[in-house]
């Protein structure tokens, strides 16, 4: 499997703003709903990548996960930014496992 030539399917995420207003049209509450469809082919590709990488003895370059944009945005709104230099690869893996999102993990290896 040549991971360099793998096609990547990018599916845009959608954010919807839901506002509740009172009779005077004052906003009483608001919520952002983020959604993104993840095609089965993407999940299969992630599984194939994980199997390929896990079979290698000592890969030089390991892809740890494929994160949907809606998930990255959701985490960011919760205060967890994957771009923060203090967030490690293992932090991301732990969060994916904790939130039952291990389908997006591309390796079984652990990192420090």
Short mmCIF file of C-alpha atoms in Angstrom, two decimals:
data_model
loop_
_atom_site.label_atom_id
_atom_site.label_comp_id
_atom_site.label_asym_id
_atom_site.label_seq_id
_atom_site.Cartn_x
_atom_site.Cartn_y
_atom_site.Cartn_z
CA UNK A 1 0.00 0.00 0.00
CA UNK A 2 1.48 3.30 -1.03
CA UNK A 3 0.10 5.82 1.45
CA UNK A 4 1.62 8.72 -0.48
CA UNK A 5 -0.71 8.19 -3.44
CA UNK A 6 -3.88 7.57 -1.43
CA UNK A 7 -6.71 9.84 -2.52
CA UNK A 8 -8.27 11.83 0.28
CA UNK A 9 -11.99 12.45 0.27
CA UNK A 10 -12.67 15.80 1.88
CA UNK A 11 -16.23 16.35 2.95
CA UNK A 12 -16.99 19.84 4.20
CA UNK A 13 -18.44 20.24 7.64
CA UNK A 14 -21.55 22.29 8.19
CA UNK A 15 -22.13 24.60 11.15
CA UNK A 16 -25.66 25.74 11.96
CA UNK A 17 -26.43 28.45 14.46
CA UNK A 18 -29.64 27.89 16.41
CA UNK A 19 -31.00 30.89 18.30
CA UNK A 20 -34.03 31.08 20.54
CA UNK A 21 -35.66 34.46 20.85
CA UNK A 22 -38.39 35.80 23.12
CA UNK A 23 -41.43 37.83 22.08
CA UNK A 24 -39.32 40.99 21.97
CA UNK A 25 -36.88 39.28 19.57
CA UNK A 26 -34.13 39.20 22.21
CA UNK A 27 -31.89 36.18 22.02
CA UNK A 28 -32.50 33.90 25.01
CA UNK A 29 -30.13 31.07 24.06
CA UNK A 30 -27.98 29.87 21.24
CA UNK A 31 -26.19 26.75 20.13
CA UNK A 32 -23.91 25.75 17.28
CA UNK A 33 -24.61 22.43 15.63
CA UNK A 34 -21.62 21.07 13.69
CA UNK A 35 -22.11 18.10 11.41
CA UNK A 36 -20.07 16.24 8.86
CA UNK A 37 -20.81 13.03 7.01
CA UNK A 38 -17.94 10.57 6.96
CA UNK A 39 -18.27 8.13 4.04
CA UNK A 40 -17.63 4.42 4.65
CA UNK A 41 -14.74 4.58 2.17
CA UNK A 42 -12.93 6.99 4.50
CA UNK A 43 -13.35 4.66 7.48
CA UNK A 44 -12.14 1.70 5.36
CA UNK A 45 -9.09 3.70 4.27
CA UNK A 46 -8.31 4.54 7.90
CA UNK A 47 -8.57 0.83 8.85
CA UNK A 48 -6.30 -0.10 5.92
CA UNK A 49 -3.78 2.57 6.97
CA UNK A 50 -3.83 1.30 10.57
CA UNK A 51 -3.29 -2.31 9.42
CA UNK A 52 -0.47 -1.25 7.09
CA UNK A 53 1.32 0.89 9.67
CA UNK A 54 0.91 -1.65 12.47
CA UNK A 55 2.48 -4.35 10.28
CA UNK A 56 5.64 -2.28 9.78
CA UNK A 57 8.42 -2.88 12.33
CA UNK A 58 9.53 0.72 12.81
CA UNK A 59 7.84 3.21 10.51
CA UNK A 60 9.68 6.45 9.94
CA UNK A 61 6.55 8.53 9.57
CA UNK A 62 3.35 7.51 11.36
CA UNK A 63 -0.06 8.93 10.62
CA UNK A 64 -1.85 8.89 13.96
CA UNK A 65 -5.40 9.83 12.93
CA UNK A 66 -7.70 11.37 10.35
CA UNK A 67 -9.89 13.92 12.09
CA UNK A 68 -13.08 15.27 10.52
CA UNK A 69 -13.17 19.06 10.46
CA UNK A 70 -16.41 19.14 12.45
CA UNK A 71 -14.70 17.19 15.26
CA UNK A 72 -11.67 19.50 15.30
CA UNK A 73 -14.02 22.52 15.43
CA UNK A 74 -16.07 20.90 18.22
CA UNK A 75 -12.97 20.17 20.30
CA UNK A 76 -11.70 23.69 19.71
CA UNK A 77 -14.95 25.14 21.05
CA UNK A 78 -14.46 22.92 24.12
CA UNK A 79 -10.96 24.32 24.67
CA UNK A 80 -8.97 21.44 23.14
CA UNK A 81 -6.95 22.71 20.18
CA UNK A 82 -5.01 20.11 18.22
CA UNK A 83 -2.74 22.96 17.08
CA UNK A 84 -1.69 23.84 20.63
CA UNK A 85 2.02 22.89 20.92
CA UNK A 86 1.32 21.45 24.38
CA UNK A 87 -1.15 18.92 22.94
CA UNK A 88 0.67 15.70 22.08
CA UNK A 89 -0.17 12.96 19.62
CA UNK A 90 -1.01 10.76 22.59
CA UNK A 91 -3.41 13.42 23.94
CA UNK A 92 -5.30 13.27 20.64
CA UNK A 93 -5.34 9.46 20.64
CA UNK A 94 -6.52 9.36 24.25
CA UNK A 95 -9.35 11.78 23.53
CA UNK A 96 -10.47 9.80 20.47
CA UNK A 97 -10.55 6.61 22.54
CA UNK A 98 -12.28 8.30 25.49
CA UNK A 99 -15.00 9.70 23.21
CA UNK A 100 -15.49 6.35 21.42
CA UNK A 101 -14.09 7.73 18.16
CA UNK A 102 -11.35 5.15 17.65
CA UNK A 103 -12.50 4.61 14.05
CA UNK A 104 -10.46 7.72 13.19
CA UNK A 105 -7.22 6.33 14.68
CA UNK A 106 -4.64 5.24 12.08
CA UNK A 107 -2.24 3.36 14.37
CA UNK A 108 -2.25 1.05 17.38
CA UNK A 109 1.05 2.47 18.57
CA UNK A 110 1.33 4.75 21.60
CA UNK A 111 3.36 7.93 21.85
CA UNK A 112 4.91 9.90 24.68
#
